[in-house]
Structure formats: structure tokens, C-alpha cells
Coordinates of C-alpha atoms in Angstrom, one line a residue:
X1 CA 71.3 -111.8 111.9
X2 CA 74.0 -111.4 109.8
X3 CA 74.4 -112.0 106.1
X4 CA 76.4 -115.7 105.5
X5 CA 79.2 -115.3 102.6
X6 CA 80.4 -118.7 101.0
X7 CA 83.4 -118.8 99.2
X8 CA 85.3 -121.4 97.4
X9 CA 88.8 -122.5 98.0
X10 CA 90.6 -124.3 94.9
X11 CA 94.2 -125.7 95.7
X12 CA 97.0 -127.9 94.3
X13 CA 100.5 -128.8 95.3
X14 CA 102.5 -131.6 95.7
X15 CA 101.2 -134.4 97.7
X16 CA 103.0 -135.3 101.1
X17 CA 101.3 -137.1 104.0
X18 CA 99.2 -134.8 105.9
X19 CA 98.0 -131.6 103.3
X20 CA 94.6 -132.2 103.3
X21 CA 94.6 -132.2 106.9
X22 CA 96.5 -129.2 107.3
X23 CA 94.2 -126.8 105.3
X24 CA 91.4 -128.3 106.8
X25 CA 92.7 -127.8 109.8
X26 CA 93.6 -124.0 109.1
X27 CA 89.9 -123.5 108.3
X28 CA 88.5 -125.2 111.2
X29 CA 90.6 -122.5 113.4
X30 CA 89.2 -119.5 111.8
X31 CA 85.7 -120.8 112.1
X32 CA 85.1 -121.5 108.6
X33 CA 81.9 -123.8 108.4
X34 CA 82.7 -126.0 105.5
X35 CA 79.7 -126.9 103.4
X36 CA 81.3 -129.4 100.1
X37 CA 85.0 -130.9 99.6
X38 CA 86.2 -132.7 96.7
X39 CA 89.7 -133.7 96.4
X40 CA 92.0 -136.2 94.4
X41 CA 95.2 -137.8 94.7
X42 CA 97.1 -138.5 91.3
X43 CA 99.6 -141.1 91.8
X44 CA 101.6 -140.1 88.3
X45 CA 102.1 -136.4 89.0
X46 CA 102.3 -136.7 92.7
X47 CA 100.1 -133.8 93.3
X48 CA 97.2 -132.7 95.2
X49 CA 94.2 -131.4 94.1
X50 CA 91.3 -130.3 96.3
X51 CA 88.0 -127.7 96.3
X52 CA 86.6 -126.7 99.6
X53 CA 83.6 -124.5 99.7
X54 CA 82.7 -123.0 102.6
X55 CA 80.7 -120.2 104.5
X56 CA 81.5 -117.4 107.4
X57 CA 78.4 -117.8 110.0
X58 CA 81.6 -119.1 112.1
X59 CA 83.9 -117.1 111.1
X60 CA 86.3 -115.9 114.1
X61 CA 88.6 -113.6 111.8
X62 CA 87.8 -110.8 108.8
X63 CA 88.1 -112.3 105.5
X64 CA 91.4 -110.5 104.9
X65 CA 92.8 -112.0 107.8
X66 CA 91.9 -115.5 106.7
X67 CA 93.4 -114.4 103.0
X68 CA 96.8 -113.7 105.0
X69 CA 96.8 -117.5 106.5
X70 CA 96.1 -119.0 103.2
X71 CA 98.7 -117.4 101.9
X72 CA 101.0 -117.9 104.5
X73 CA 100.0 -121.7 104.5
X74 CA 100.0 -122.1 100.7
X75 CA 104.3 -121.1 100.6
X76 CA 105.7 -124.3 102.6
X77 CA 103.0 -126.3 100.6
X78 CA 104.5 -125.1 97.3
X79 CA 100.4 -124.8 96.7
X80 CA 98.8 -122.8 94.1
X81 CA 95.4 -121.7 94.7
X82 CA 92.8 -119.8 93.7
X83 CA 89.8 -118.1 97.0
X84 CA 87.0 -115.9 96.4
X85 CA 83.6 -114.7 97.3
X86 CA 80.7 -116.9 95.5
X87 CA 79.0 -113.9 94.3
X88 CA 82.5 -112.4 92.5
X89 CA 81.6 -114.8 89.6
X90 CA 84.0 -114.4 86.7
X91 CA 83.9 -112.0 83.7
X92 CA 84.2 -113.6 80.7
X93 CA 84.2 -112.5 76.8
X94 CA 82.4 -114.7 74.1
X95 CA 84.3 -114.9 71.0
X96 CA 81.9 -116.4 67.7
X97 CA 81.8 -115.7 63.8
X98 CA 78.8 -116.6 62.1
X99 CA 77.0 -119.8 64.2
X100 CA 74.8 -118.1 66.6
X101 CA 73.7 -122.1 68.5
X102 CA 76.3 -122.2 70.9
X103 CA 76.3 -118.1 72.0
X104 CA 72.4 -118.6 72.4
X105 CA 73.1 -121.0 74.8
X106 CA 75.0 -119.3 77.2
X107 CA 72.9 -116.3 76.7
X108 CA 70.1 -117.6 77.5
X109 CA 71.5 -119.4 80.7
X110 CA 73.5 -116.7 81.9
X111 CA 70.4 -114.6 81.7
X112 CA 68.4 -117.2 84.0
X113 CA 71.3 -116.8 86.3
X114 CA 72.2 -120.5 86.0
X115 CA 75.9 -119.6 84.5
X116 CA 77.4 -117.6 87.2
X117 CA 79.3 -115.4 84.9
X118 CA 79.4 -112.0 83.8
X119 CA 79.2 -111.7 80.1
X120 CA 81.2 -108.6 79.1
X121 CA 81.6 -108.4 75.8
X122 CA 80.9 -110.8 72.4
X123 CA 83.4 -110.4 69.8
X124 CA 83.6 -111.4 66.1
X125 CA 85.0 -111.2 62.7
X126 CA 81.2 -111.0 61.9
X127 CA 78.0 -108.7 62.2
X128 CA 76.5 -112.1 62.3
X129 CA 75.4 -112.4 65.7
X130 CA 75.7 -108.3 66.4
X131 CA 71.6 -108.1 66.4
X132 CA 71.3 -110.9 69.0
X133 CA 73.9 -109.3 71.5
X134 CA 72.6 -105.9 71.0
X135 CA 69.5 -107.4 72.0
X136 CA 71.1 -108.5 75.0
X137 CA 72.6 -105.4 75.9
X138 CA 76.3 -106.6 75.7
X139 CA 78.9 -104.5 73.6
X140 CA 79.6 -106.3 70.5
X141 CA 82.9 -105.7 69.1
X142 CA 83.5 -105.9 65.3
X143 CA 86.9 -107.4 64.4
X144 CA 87.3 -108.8 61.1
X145 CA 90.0 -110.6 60.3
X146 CA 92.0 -109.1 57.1
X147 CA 94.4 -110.8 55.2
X148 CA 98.0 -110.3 56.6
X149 CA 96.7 -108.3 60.3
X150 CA 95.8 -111.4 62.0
X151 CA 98.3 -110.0 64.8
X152 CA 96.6 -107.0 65.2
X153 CA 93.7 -108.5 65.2
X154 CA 94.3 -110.6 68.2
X155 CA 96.1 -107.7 69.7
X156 CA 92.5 -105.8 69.8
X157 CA 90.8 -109.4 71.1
X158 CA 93.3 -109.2 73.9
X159 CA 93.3 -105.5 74.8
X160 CA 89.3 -106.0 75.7
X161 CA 90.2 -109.1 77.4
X162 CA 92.3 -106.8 79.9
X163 CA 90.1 -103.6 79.8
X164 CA 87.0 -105.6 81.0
X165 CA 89.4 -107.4 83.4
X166 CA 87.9 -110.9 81.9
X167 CA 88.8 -114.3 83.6
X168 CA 88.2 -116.5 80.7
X169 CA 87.6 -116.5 76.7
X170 CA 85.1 -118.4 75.4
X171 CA 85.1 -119.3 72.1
X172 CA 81.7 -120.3 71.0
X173 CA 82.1 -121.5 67.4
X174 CA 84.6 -118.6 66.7
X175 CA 86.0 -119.7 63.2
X176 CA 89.7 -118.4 63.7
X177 CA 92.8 -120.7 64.8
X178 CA 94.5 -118.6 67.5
X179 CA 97.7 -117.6 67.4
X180 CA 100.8 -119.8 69.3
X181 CA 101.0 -116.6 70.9
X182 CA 97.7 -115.8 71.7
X183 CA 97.1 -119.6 72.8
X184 CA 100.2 -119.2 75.2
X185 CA 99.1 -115.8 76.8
X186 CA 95.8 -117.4 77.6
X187 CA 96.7 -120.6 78.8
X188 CA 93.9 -122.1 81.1
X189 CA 91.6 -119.1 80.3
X190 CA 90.4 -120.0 76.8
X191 CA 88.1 -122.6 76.5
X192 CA 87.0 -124.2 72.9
X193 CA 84.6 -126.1 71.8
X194 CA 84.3 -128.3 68.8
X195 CA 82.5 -131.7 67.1
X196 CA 83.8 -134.9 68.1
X197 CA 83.5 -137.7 66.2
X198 CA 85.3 -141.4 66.5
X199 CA 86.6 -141.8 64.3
X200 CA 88.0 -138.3 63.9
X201 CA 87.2 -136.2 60.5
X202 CA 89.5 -133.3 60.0
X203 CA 89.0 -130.7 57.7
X204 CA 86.2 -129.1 55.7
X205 CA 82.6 -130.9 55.8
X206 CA 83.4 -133.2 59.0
X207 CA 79.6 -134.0 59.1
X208 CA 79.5 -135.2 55.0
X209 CA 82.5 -137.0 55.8
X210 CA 81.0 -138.5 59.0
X211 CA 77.7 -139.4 57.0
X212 CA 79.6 -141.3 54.2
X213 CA 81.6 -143.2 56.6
X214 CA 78.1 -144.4 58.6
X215 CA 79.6 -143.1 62.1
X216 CA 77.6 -144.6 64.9
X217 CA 78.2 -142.0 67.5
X218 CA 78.4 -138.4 67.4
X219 CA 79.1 -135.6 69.8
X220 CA 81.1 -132.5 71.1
X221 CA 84.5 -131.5 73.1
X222 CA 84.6 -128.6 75.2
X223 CA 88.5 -128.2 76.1
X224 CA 91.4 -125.8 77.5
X225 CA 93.1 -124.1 74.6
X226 CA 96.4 -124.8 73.4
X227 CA 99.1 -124.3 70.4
X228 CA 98.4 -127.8 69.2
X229 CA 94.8 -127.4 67.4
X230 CA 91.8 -128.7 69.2
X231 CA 94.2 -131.0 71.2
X232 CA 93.5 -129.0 74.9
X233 CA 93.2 -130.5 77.9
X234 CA 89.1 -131.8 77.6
X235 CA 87.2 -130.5 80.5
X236 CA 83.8 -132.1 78.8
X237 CA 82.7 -134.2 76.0
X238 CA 79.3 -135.3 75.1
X239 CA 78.5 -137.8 72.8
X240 CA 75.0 -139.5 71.8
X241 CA 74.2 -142.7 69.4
X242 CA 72.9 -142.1 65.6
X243 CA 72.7 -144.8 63.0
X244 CA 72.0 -145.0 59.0
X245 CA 68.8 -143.4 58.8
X246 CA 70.5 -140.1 60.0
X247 CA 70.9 -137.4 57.7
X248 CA 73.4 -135.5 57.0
X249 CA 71.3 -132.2 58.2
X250 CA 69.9 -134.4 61.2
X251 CA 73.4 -135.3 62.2
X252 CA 74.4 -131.3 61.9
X253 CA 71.4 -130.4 64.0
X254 CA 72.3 -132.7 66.9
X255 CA 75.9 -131.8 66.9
X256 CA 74.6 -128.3 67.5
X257 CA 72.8 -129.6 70.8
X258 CA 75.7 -131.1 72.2
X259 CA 78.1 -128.1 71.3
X260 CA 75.8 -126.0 73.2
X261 CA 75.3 -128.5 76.0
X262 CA 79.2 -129.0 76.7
X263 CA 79.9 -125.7 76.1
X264 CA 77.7 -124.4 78.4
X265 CA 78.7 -127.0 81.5
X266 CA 82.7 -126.5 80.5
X267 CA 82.0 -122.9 81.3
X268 CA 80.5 -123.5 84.3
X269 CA 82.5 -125.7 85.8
X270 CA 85.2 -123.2 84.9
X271 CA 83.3 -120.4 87.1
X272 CA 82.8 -122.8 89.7
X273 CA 86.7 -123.6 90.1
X274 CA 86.0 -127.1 89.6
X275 CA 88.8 -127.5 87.0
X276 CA 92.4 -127.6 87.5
X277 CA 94.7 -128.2 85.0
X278 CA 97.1 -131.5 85.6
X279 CA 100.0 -131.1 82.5
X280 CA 97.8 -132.0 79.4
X281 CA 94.4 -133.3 81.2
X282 CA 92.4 -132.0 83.7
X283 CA 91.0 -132.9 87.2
X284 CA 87.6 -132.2 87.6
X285 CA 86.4 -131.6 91.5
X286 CA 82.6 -132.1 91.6

């Protein structure tokens, strides 16, 4: 018996009567045997979104023949999409400065192959963090960030980016504000994360200033990156109670936790093709 491939089909175009059924349809005549659908309508965009995954134990046609019919589908649906193999999972470069929690996360998850990524390189402006990638076998790439070459700078972060043909950059408590530029050239394949607090504290010491205000909740957004700082589309946010009797270290310690936590799903869901981007929010097909 053969081996079965699955794959994953992530689409979006405008919505008209009858698209759903049409890709569906297109599946169902090349024997693909489909195994999860999500899809949404959104009523104030007038778009489409859906995720099929699906294997070839049917399969009628090669897998380049199938490409061709997507494709040749997707042009009078004005539909963007994205197909691949399950097992091509993404490449993706971590970007951190001197926090090690949320890089030690997706370390350790990618290396009990529950983040289907490919970790290909860790950069910093720090040698921080260089012992713990090392350890990992990952190359660590030193780029510090002198005064007046912050375009260069990025110019090196981008150049890997392209030489290990990376999907997405993850910026894991990476202590730099990005370049308009930068931001624009990776649109949908940066994600960020950072503390999240209602109300919000901007600014140096969020957590002192959090403490003296007597914040009841606390927590984390993992989010798209844009020009407008920390402001991306939010792909995740977790939150969790405190009260008085927190400390100002307790309340640090526990923000850590939930940076790592929606940090590590964002990513995921990102590998997964479970996000699509919808102007300044995002749909989210689980």
C-alpha cells in the first residue's frame, strides 16, 4: 500500500453564491479525500475565507496536475491561495535580544515536534542567548545594532531571511522597533509578541506601572507586524486574573508564561495556514 500525503488548501476571494461549492467540487473530481474544512463568511469585506485539508489515497491525478486546476480555478474566483504538502512545514528565523523565556519555548516545542517548523537561524543584537542556540545546533547570527546603521542592520536580518528561504520571522522578545520598511517588506510574515495589559501601559517599566495602578488582569498579544507599533493584526492574546497581593516580580514572571504560551500557538497556527489576514484583523480557520 501506498504512502497517503495530506496537504492543506488555504483560500480567500470575494464571496459570490456558490465558491465553496465550486472548490469543493474541483476536489471531489480529482479524488481528493477531504479530512477537516473550516470556512467563514464576512459580511463587511465581502470575502471568503476557507482551509481544506485533505489527503491523496483517492487521488485520480499527480499532484502537479491538481496544482494546475487550482490555479486554473483560483483566476475567475479572483482567489488568493496558499497549497502544500503537510510535511513541507515552514522555515522560520527567530529574532530575540537578551530574554531567553519566549525562544525557550519554541525551542523546546519545535524540538518535540509539536511546532511544525523548521528553525533556521536565531538572530540578535545580543550574545545573550548564543549558548542556548549553539546548544541547539542552530546558526546564531550576531547583529548588534550600532548607533546610525540600523539600515544595515536590518539589511543583514533580511539577507538571511532570503538565504534560508524562511516563511516567517519571529520575533521572540527581540528589543528593536522595525523599520516602516522592514515592516512593509514582511507584511504577514513577521509575527510579534508583546505584554497586554487593560488598561494599556506604554513605555519603560509597563509591569511597575501596571502594579501601581492595581491591574486586575494581565496577559500577552501575539500579532502580525505592522508600521504602526504593536498595533498588528492579533492572531492570539492570552490573558489571566491577578489581584493586590501580586508582586511586581510575580506579575513579571506570569507575563513570561503567557508570552511564551501565545507565542508559541501564534506560530503555529501560522504553520498550519490557519490565519488569513482580513485588512487590519485576522480570520482564524480552526
Amino acid at each position: 500500500m501506498s504512502e497517503i500525503n495530506h496537504y492543506i488548501l488555504t483560500w480567500q476571494c470575494p464571496d459570490t453564491s456558490g465558491v465553496l461549492a465550486k472548490v469543493a467540487q474541483n476536489l471531489f473530481e480529482h479524488g481528493a479525500f477531504i479530512t477537516e474544512t473550516a470556512q467563514y463568511s464576512d459580511p463587511d469585506t465581502d470575502t471568503f475565507f476557507s482551509r481544506i485539508a485533505f489527503d491523496d489515497r483517492n487521488m485520480t491525478v499527480p499532484m502537479t496536475e491538481f496544482s494546475r486546476g487550482i490555479e486554473e480555478l483560483a483566476t475567475p474566483l479572483n482567489m488568493q491561495y496558499q497549497l502544500r504538502n503537510v510535511e513541507d512545514v515552514p522555515n522560520i528565523v527567530i529574532a530575540v535580544s537578551k530574554d531567553d523565556h519566549c525562544l525557550v519555548s519554541l525551542l523546546t516545542k519545535w524540538k518535540a515536534n509539536v511546532l511544525p517548523v523548521n528553525i533556521v537561524a536565531v538572530v540578535s543584537n545580543h550574545r545573550d542567548c548564543q549558548p542556548l542556540v549553539d546548544w541547539h545546533d542552530i546558526p546564531f547570527h550576531y547583529l548588534p545594532m550600532k548607533q546610525g546603521q540600523k539600515a544595515q542592520q536590518e539589511a543583514q536580518m533580511l539577507a538571511i531571511i532570503e538565504e534560508t528561504q524562511a516563511d516567517l520571522l519571529v520575533l521572540a522578545r527581540y528589543m528593536q522597533i522595525l523599520s516602516d520598511d522592514m515592516c512593509d517588506k514582511l507584511r504577514g510574515h513577521a509575527i510579534n509578541i508583546h505584554h497586554s495589559f487593560l488598561p494599556s501601559f506604554k513605555g519603560a517599566r509597563p509591569y511597575h506601572q501596571a502594579h501601581k495602578r492595581g491591574v486586575k488582569v494581565i496577559g500577552a498579544t501575539a500579532h502580525y507586524v505592522t508600521a504602526d507599533l504593536d498595533e498588528g493584526p492579533i492572531i492570539v492574546q492570552e490573558v489571566k486574573p491577578i489581584n493586590h497581593a501580586f508582586t511586581i516580580e510575580q506579575m513579571v514572571h506570569l507575563g513570561h508564561d503567557l508570552e511564551a504560551v501565545a507565542l508559541c500557538h501564534a506560530v503555529k497556527m501560522h504553520a498550519e495556514q490557519r490565519i488569513c489576514l482580513n485588512g487590519d484583523k485576522t480570520i482564524i480557520l480552526t
